[in-house]
Coordinates of C-alpha atoms in Angstrom, one line a residue:
M1 CA -18.2 11.9 -2.1
I2 CA -18.3 8.7 -4.0
K3 CA -21.6 7.6 -5.0
P4 CA -21.4 3.2 -5.2
R5 CA -23.1 1.9 -8.2
F6 CA -24.7 -1.2 -8.7
L7 CA -23.7 -4.0 -11.7
T8 CA -26.6 -6.1 -12.4
G9 CA -28.0 -8.4 -15.6
F10 CA -25.4 -7.2 -18.7
S11 CA -23.8 -4.5 -17.1
K12 CA -21.9 -7.0 -14.1
L13 CA -21.7 -9.5 -16.9
I14 CA -19.1 -7.1 -19.0
F15 CA -17.5 -6.1 -16.2
Y16 CA -16.7 -9.8 -15.4
I17 CA -15.2 -10.4 -19.5
R18 CA -13.2 -7.2 -18.2
L19 CA -11.6 -9.1 -14.6
I20 CA -11.4 -12.1 -16.6
A21 CA -9.3 -10.2 -19.6
H22 CA -7.3 -8.4 -17.2
V23 CA -6.3 -10.9 -14.6
T24 CA -5.5 -13.6 -18.0
Y25 CA -3.3 -11.1 -19.4
R26 CA -1.0 -9.9 -16.1
Y27 CA -1.0 -13.4 -15.2
C28 CA 0.2 -14.8 -18.7
G29 CA 2.3 -11.6 -18.9
E30 CA 4.2 -13.5 -15.5
V31 CA 4.2 -17.2 -17.4
V32 CA 6.2 -15.2 -21.2
Q33 CA 9.0 -14.0 -18.3
G34 CA 9.5 -17.0 -16.3
R35 CA 8.1 -15.7 -13.3
L36 CA 5.6 -18.2 -13.1
G37 CA 5.4 -21.0 -14.6
F38 CA 2.3 -22.5 -17.0
R39 CA 0.9 -25.3 -14.9
D40 CA 0.3 -23.1 -12.3
Y41 CA -0.4 -20.8 -14.6
I42 CA -4.1 -22.9 -15.4
L43 CA -4.6 -23.8 -11.7
L44 CA -4.4 -20.3 -11.1
S45 CA -7.4 -19.6 -13.6
Y46 CA -8.8 -22.9 -12.6
R47 CA -9.5 -22.4 -9.3
L48 CA -10.5 -18.4 -9.8
I49 CA -13.1 -19.7 -12.2
L50 CA -14.7 -21.5 -9.5
L51 CA -14.2 -18.9 -7.0
L52 CA -15.6 -16.9 -9.3
K53 CA -18.8 -19.1 -10.0
V54 CA -19.2 -18.7 -6.5
M55 CA -18.8 -14.9 -6.0
I56 CA -21.1 -14.0 -9.3
R57 CA -24.2 -14.5 -7.6
N58 CA -23.5 -11.4 -6.0
K59 CA -23.6 -7.8 -7.4
V60 CA -21.0 -5.8 -8.0
V61 CA -20.5 -2.8 -5.7
Q62 CA -18.8 0.2 -7.9
I63 CA -16.5 2.4 -5.9
G64 CA -15.1 5.2 -7.8
D65 CA -12.4 3.1 -10.2
L66 CA -13.0 0.6 -7.9
Y67 CA -14.7 -3.2 -7.8
K68 CA -16.1 -5.2 -4.8
L69 CA -16.8 -8.9 -5.9
Q70 CA -17.5 -9.3 -2.6
L71 CA -17.4 -8.0 0.9
Y72 CA -14.6 -10.2 2.0
L73 CA -12.7 -9.5 -0.7
P74 CA -10.3 -7.0 -1.9
A75 CA -12.0 -4.9 -4.4
Y76 CA -10.6 -5.3 -8.4
P77 CA -7.8 -3.8 -9.4
S78 CA -6.5 -2.8 -6.0
P79 CA -3.1 -4.0 -4.9
A80 CA -5.2 -5.3 -1.3
F81 CA -6.9 -7.5 -4.8
W82 CA -3.6 -8.6 -6.4
E83 CA -2.2 -9.9 -3.4
S84 CA -4.8 -12.0 -3.1
I85 CA -5.5 -13.1 -5.4
N86 CA -1.7 -14.7 -5.6
K87 CA -2.7 -16.4 -2.8
F88 CA -4.1 -19.4 -4.8
L89 CA -1.1 -20.0 -6.3
R90 CA -0.1 -22.3 -3.1
R91 CA -2.0 -25.1 -1.7
D92 CA -3.1 -23.7 1.6
P93 CA -3.8 -20.3 1.1
G94 CA -3.5 -19.3 4.4
P95 CA -6.1 -16.6 5.8
L96 CA -7.6 -13.4 3.4
T97 CA -9.1 -11.7 7.0
V98 CA -9.0 -10.9 10.4
V99 CA -11.7 -9.4 12.4
L100 CA -8.9 -7.3 15.0
S101 CA -10.6 -5.8 18.1
M102 CA -7.9 -2.3 19.6
T103 CA -10.8 -2.0 22.5
K104 CA -12.9 -3.4 24.8
A105 CA -14.4 -0.1 25.2
C106 CA -18.0 0.7 24.4
G107 CA -20.7 3.0 25.4
Y108 CA -23.4 0.7 23.7
K109 CA -24.5 -1.9 25.9
C110 CA -26.0 -4.3 23.3
P111 CA -27.6 -7.3 24.7
H112 CA -26.3 -9.9 22.4
C113 CA -22.4 -8.5 22.1
Y114 CA -19.8 -11.4 21.6
Q115 CA -17.4 -9.9 24.1
R116 CA -19.2 -8.9 27.0
N117 CA -17.8 -11.5 29.4
D118 CA -13.8 -11.2 28.0
S119 CA -12.0 -9.5 30.1
G120 CA -8.0 -7.8 30.3
A121 CA -6.8 -4.6 29.5
D122 CA -5.8 -3.3 26.1
L123 CA -3.7 -4.7 24.3
D124 CA -0.6 -2.2 24.6
I125 CA -0.1 -0.3 20.9
G126 CA 3.3 -1.1 20.0
L127 CA 2.5 -4.7 20.5
L128 CA -0.7 -4.5 18.7
T129 CA 1.1 -2.4 15.4
K130 CA 3.8 -5.9 15.9
V131 CA 1.2 -8.4 15.6
A132 CA -0.9 -6.9 12.8
R133 CA 2.3 -6.5 10.6
D134 CA 2.9 -10.5 11.8
M135 CA -0.7 -10.5 10.1
Q136 CA 0.2 -8.9 7.4
E137 CA 3.4 -11.5 6.9
I138 CA 1.3 -14.5 6.7
G139 CA -1.0 -13.0 3.9
V140 CA -3.9 -11.6 5.5
T141 CA -5.4 -8.8 2.7
M142 CA -8.5 -7.6 4.9
F143 CA -8.3 -6.3 8.0
D144 CA -11.6 -5.5 9.9
I145 CA -11.0 -3.4 13.4
E146 CA -13.2 -3.4 15.2
G147 CA -13.7 -2.8 19.6
G148 CA -15.5 -2.3 22.0
E149 CA -16.1 1.2 19.5
P150 CA -12.8 2.1 18.1
L151 CA -13.9 6.0 17.6
L152 CA -13.4 6.3 21.5
Q153 CA -9.7 5.9 21.4
F154 CA -9.0 7.4 18.2
D155 CA -5.7 8.6 18.9
R156 CA -5.1 5.2 18.8
L157 CA -6.6 3.9 15.7
M158 CA -5.0 6.0 13.6
E159 CA -1.6 4.7 14.4
L160 CA -2.9 1.7 14.2
V161 CA -4.4 2.2 10.6
R162 CA -1.8 3.4 9.7
S163 CA 0.9 0.1 10.6
F164 CA -0.6 -1.2 7.4
D165 CA 1.0 -1.4 3.9
D166 CA -0.8 -0.9 0.9
K167 CA -1.7 -4.1 -0.2
R168 CA -4.3 -4.5 2.3
E169 CA -7.6 -3.4 2.6
I170 CA -8.8 -1.7 6.2
W171 CA -12.8 -1.3 7.3
V172 CA -13.6 -0.4 11.0
N173 CA -16.4 -1.4 12.5
T174 CA -18.4 1.2 14.6
T175 CA -21.4 2.4 16.0
G176 CA -20.9 6.1 14.9
H177 CA -20.1 7.4 18.3
L178 CA -18.1 10.5 18.2
V179 CA -17.6 10.6 14.3
T180 CA -16.9 13.8 13.1
P181 CA -15.6 15.1 9.9
E182 CA -12.8 15.9 10.5
R183 CA -12.4 12.2 12.3
A184 CA -13.7 10.8 8.3
K185 CA -11.3 12.7 6.6
S186 CA -8.4 11.7 9.3
M187 CA -9.2 7.8 8.5
K188 CA -9.8 8.0 5.1
E189 CA -6.1 9.8 4.5
A190 CA -4.7 7.5 6.8
G191 CA -5.7 4.6 4.5
V192 CA -9.4 2.8 6.0
F193 CA -11.7 2.0 2.4
G194 CA -14.9 1.4 4.0
V195 CA -16.7 1.3 7.4
M196 CA -19.6 -1.4 8.8
I197 CA -21.9 0.6 10.7
S198 CA -23.9 -1.5 13.0
L199 CA -27.9 -1.5 13.2
H200 CA -29.8 -4.3 14.5
T201 CA -33.8 -3.4 13.5
P202 CA -35.0 -0.6 11.4
N203 CA -37.2 1.3 14.1
P204 CA -35.0 4.2 15.6
E205 CA -36.7 3.7 19.1
E206 CA -35.9 0.0 19.2
Y207 CA -32.5 0.7 18.7
D208 CA -32.2 2.5 21.1
M209 CA -33.4 0.5 23.4
F210 CA -31.3 -2.2 21.8
T211 CA -28.2 -0.4 23.2
G212 CA -28.8 1.7 26.2
F213 CA -27.7 4.7 24.1
K214 CA -29.8 8.1 23.5
N215 CA -30.2 8.7 19.8
S216 CA -28.6 6.1 18.8
F217 CA -30.2 5.1 15.4
A218 CA -29.6 8.6 14.7
T219 CA -25.9 8.8 14.9
A220 CA -26.2 5.6 12.9
R221 CA -27.9 7.9 10.2
E222 CA -25.6 11.0 10.3
A223 CA -22.0 8.6 10.8
A224 CA -22.6 7.2 7.2
R225 CA -23.8 10.6 6.1
M226 CA -19.7 12.2 7.8
F227 CA -18.0 8.6 5.9
N228 CA -19.8 9.2 2.5
E229 CA -18.4 13.1 2.7
A230 CA -15.4 12.1 2.9
G231 CA -14.8 8.8 0.4
I232 CA -15.6 6.4 3.0
T233 CA -17.2 3.6 1.9
V234 CA -20.8 2.5 4.0
A235 CA -21.9 -1.1 4.8
L236 CA -23.9 -1.4 7.7
N237 CA -23.7 -4.7 9.9
S238 CA -27.6 -6.1 11.2
C239 CA -28.0 -8.8 13.6
P240 CA -31.4 -9.5 12.9
T241 CA -33.9 -11.6 14.9
P242 CA -36.5 -14.3 13.6
E243 CA -39.1 -12.3 13.9
L244 CA -37.3 -9.3 12.8
V245 CA -37.3 -11.3 9.4
G246 CA -40.5 -12.7 9.8
K247 CA -41.8 -8.7 9.7
K248 CA -39.5 -7.7 6.8
G249 CA -37.4 -6.0 8.9
I250 CA -34.6 -7.4 6.8
E251 CA -36.4 -5.3 3.7
R252 CA -36.7 -2.0 6.0
I253 CA -33.3 -2.4 6.6
M254 CA -32.0 -2.8 3.1
D255 CA -34.9 0.6 1.9
I256 CA -32.7 2.9 4.9
A257 CA -29.2 1.5 3.4
K258 CA -30.4 2.7 0.0
E259 CA -31.0 6.0 1.9
W260 CA -28.0 6.1 3.3
E261 CA -25.7 5.5 0.9
C262 CA -24.3 2.4 1.5
S263 CA -22.6 -0.3 -0.7
Y264 CA -23.6 -3.1 1.7
V265 CA -25.4 -4.8 4.1
Q266 CA -24.1 -7.7 6.3
I267 CA -26.1 -9.6 7.8
I268 CA -25.4 -11.9 10.6
H269 CA -27.9 -13.8 13.0
G270 CA -27.6 -13.8 16.7
K271 CA -25.1 -15.8 17.7
S272 CA -24.6 -17.8 21.1
A273 CA -21.9 -16.4 22.0
G274 CA -20.8 -13.8 24.9
A275 CA -23.9 -12.3 26.2
W276 CA -25.7 -15.0 25.3
L277 CA -23.5 -17.8 26.2
G278 CA -25.8 -20.6 26.5
K279 CA -28.6 -18.3 25.5
Q280 CA -30.5 -21.2 22.5
D281 CA -29.8 -20.1 19.1
E282 CA -32.5 -18.8 17.7
M283 CA -32.6 -18.8 13.8
I284 CA -31.1 -22.6 14.0
Q285 CA -34.4 -23.6 15.2
A286 CA -36.0 -21.3 13.0
R287 CA -34.5 -23.5 9.8
D288 CA -38.0 -21.1 8.0
K289 CA -35.8 -18.2 9.1
I290 CA -32.5 -19.5 7.5
R291 CA -34.1 -20.2 4.4
D292 CA -35.6 -16.7 3.8
L293 CA -32.4 -14.9 5.0
C294 CA -30.6 -17.0 2.2
R295 CA -33.7 -15.6 -0.4
L296 CA -33.2 -12.0 0.3
H297 CA -29.3 -12.8 -0.4
I298 CA -30.7 -14.2 -3.7
L299 CA -33.1 -11.7 -4.1
Y300 CA -31.2 -8.6 -3.1
N301 CA -27.9 -9.4 -5.9
S302 CA -30.5 -10.3 -8.6
P303 CA -31.1 -8.1 -12.3
N304 CA -35.0 -6.5 -10.7
H305 CA -36.8 -3.5 -9.2
L306 CA -34.4 -4.0 -5.9
A307 CA -30.9 -3.1 -8.6
G308 CA -30.2 -0.3 -6.9
H309 CA -30.6 -1.1 -3.3
P310 CA -27.0 -2.1 -1.6
S311 CA -26.2 -6.0 -1.7
A312 CA -27.2 -7.8 0.1
S313 CA -24.3 -10.1 2.1
V314 CA -25.7 -12.6 4.5
Q315 CA -24.0 -14.9 6.6
V316 CA -26.1 -18.4 6.1
F317 CA -25.5 -18.3 1.9
E318 CA -22.3 -17.2 1.8
E319 CA -21.3 -20.2 4.5
A320 CA -23.9 -22.6 3.1
P321 CA -22.3 -25.7 2.5
H322 CA -22.0 -25.6 -1.4
H323 CA -20.3 -21.6 -1.0
F324 CA -17.8 -21.4 1.4
G325 CA -18.4 -23.5 5.0
C326 CA -17.3 -22.5 7.4
T327 CA -13.5 -20.8 7.6
A328 CA -13.1 -20.5 11.4
G329 CA -9.4 -20.8 12.7
G330 CA -6.9 -19.1 10.1
I331 CA -8.0 -21.5 7.5
D332 CA -9.9 -17.9 5.4
R333 CA -10.1 -15.9 8.4
F334 CA -10.0 -15.3 12.8
Y335 CA -10.3 -13.0 15.4
L336 CA -8.2 -11.4 17.7
N337 CA -9.5 -10.3 20.8
A338 CA -8.9 -7.0 22.4
N339 CA -6.2 -7.9 25.6
G340 CA -4.3 -10.3 22.9
E341 CA -5.9 -13.4 22.8
V342 CA -6.5 -15.7 19.3
Q343 CA -9.7 -17.0 18.4
P344 CA -10.2 -19.4 15.5
C345 CA -14.1 -16.8 15.8
E346 CA -15.3 -14.2 16.8
F347 CA -18.2 -16.0 17.6
L348 CA -16.3 -19.4 19.3
N349 CA -15.2 -18.0 23.2
V350 CA -12.4 -20.6 22.4
S351 CA -8.6 -19.0 22.5
F352 CA -4.8 -21.2 21.3
G353 CA -3.2 -18.3 22.9
N354 CA -2.6 -15.0 24.1
V355 CA 0.0 -12.7 22.4
N356 CA 1.1 -11.1 25.8
T357 CA 3.6 -14.0 26.3
E358 CA 3.5 -15.3 23.3
D359 CA 4.9 -14.6 19.3
F360 CA 1.8 -14.6 17.8
K361 CA 2.3 -16.9 14.2
T362 CA 3.5 -19.6 17.2
I363 CA -0.2 -19.1 18.2
F364 CA -1.5 -19.3 15.0
A365 CA 0.6 -22.6 13.8
R366 CA -1.0 -24.0 16.6
M367 CA -4.6 -22.8 15.6
R368 CA -4.3 -23.6 12.2
G369 CA -3.3 -27.8 13.4
F370 CA -6.3 -27.9 14.2
F371 CA -8.2 -26.3 11.7
R372 CA -6.5 -27.3 8.7
K373 CA -9.5 -27.6 5.8
P374 CA -13.1 -25.7 6.0
G375 CA -15.9 -27.9 7.3
T376 CA -19.5 -27.4 6.2
R377 CA -20.6 -27.7 9.9
W378 CA -21.2 -23.3 11.6
L379 CA -19.2 -23.9 14.7
C380 CA -20.6 -21.4 16.4
A381 CA -24.5 -22.9 15.9
S382 CA -22.9 -26.7 16.6
E383 CA -20.1 -26.6 19.6
A384 CA -22.3 -23.4 21.9
R385 CA -22.5 -26.2 24.5
S386 CA -19.9 -27.6 24.9
I387 CA -18.3 -23.9 25.3
H388 CA -20.9 -23.4 27.5
R389 CA -20.4 -26.7 28.6
A390 CA -16.6 -26.1 29.5
I391 CA -17.0 -22.5 30.7
T392 CA -19.1 -24.0 33.7
E393 CA -17.0 -27.0 34.3
N394 CA -14.4 -25.3 34.9
A395 CA -15.2 -22.6 36.8
L396 CA -13.9 -19.4 35.0
E397 CA -14.8 -16.2 35.3
K398 CA -14.2 -14.9 32.2
T399 CA -14.0 -16.0 28.6
P400 CA -12.4 -17.1 26.2
V401 CA -11.9 -20.7 27.5
P402 CA -8.3 -20.7 27.5
C403 CA -5.4 -22.7 25.4
N404 CA -5.1 -25.3 27.4
I405 CA -8.7 -26.4 28.0
T406 CA -9.3 -25.1 24.4
E407 CA -7.0 -28.0 23.0
T408 CA -8.1 -30.7 25.0
L409 CA -12.2 -29.3 23.7
V410 CA -11.9 -28.6 20.5
S411 CA -10.5 -31.8 19.8
T412 CA -13.4 -33.9 20.2
W413 CA -14.9 -30.8 17.6
D414 CA -17.0 -33.3 14.8
K415 CA -15.9 -29.8 11.5
G416 CA -18.7 -31.4 8.9
S417 CA -17.5 -33.0 6.0
P418 CA -14.8 -31.0 3.8
T419 CA -16.4 -28.0 2.2
S420 CA -16.5 -28.7 -2.0
L421 CA -15.9 -25.6 -3.0
Y422 CA -12.3 -25.7 -1.6
D423 CA -11.5 -29.6 -2.2
N424 CA -12.5 -29.5 -5.8
M425 CA -9.8 -26.0 -6.1
Y426 CA -7.4 -28.9 -4.5
L427 CA -6.3 -26.9 -1.3
Y428 CA -5.4 -27.2 1.8
K429 CA -5.3 -31.1 0.4

């Protein structure tokens, strides 16, 4: 077992000095050996300084000899970290992250599931591993494998994980259902870095009702223990309601995460997608709760009495206009659903094509034609109604919206003003 250590205050300052020195030394060596031009070196240094300024509000999470600056940036100084940093030598770095669904099968019945209306058979494993290799070739370094429930098809999961090279950081999204010490050990040996375990309320009885699965809270707790013992980093995924935020439910989940020796708690509010498509986005309407979540992100990442708690990764903070904004559509992240649909984001039920009928890279290039630069509008909130309307008007019985309708629909979307961070970094111009 490797227990996480959280760096704040002076210890974080010392780490950043060491990191900057290492990056400077590494790329100065590239200049001296003629593999990197001096102008490119200066530009890269400038971009990384701006990137660190955004991430510096986070705790640094130490996991053995590795350090996580942010949940979706591979750990320093792993090969995946350097592969990610190298991408910032380009004007268009391309996506770091993909959320990849390997199966729709799941024993839980969570009411907010964004896959609820998807249909079609799971991809053939041979095609799935080929697409995974294609994603590596376009530079994806962070793979977030999900279901459904991946552990329901464990052999399929292992074959997929083994298809990645050592320049990728692999996470698995799970409920914890069906994990055993032996399976956790096998996942670690195959190259899984971390798992994100779902926990949407701190109350065991409420959580069992939410999932429709008996003892789901206890299952999550035991899964965290087994993954920790296997040396796999554990994060909790939480989708709070405005009521839960108002009743200090997030604080209780953070306490649980500390008790379970987690490294992160990722907080993503419920979206009008999938099973909730057409439903009002409650959190967006409750703007005060968004401010509360942003305050929690800062609170749990500061050098204070909560320094021993896991790092909070709050989506509404990290995707705010003064941070990363919305990077869906393959700018920094995108989604592949279980039957092969390439989507801008798991919370946007639209597709630019299916890898069963077209080459992945062709589909990806088509999608990037509509998503050229990051914007400050959260499309999952601002365009949920247009997606729902397209489904209704075209009498669609399943999601996502097919490519021919998607292209017309997305061309009308207002993505907001360009995110200033990327403009300042001279990216995507």
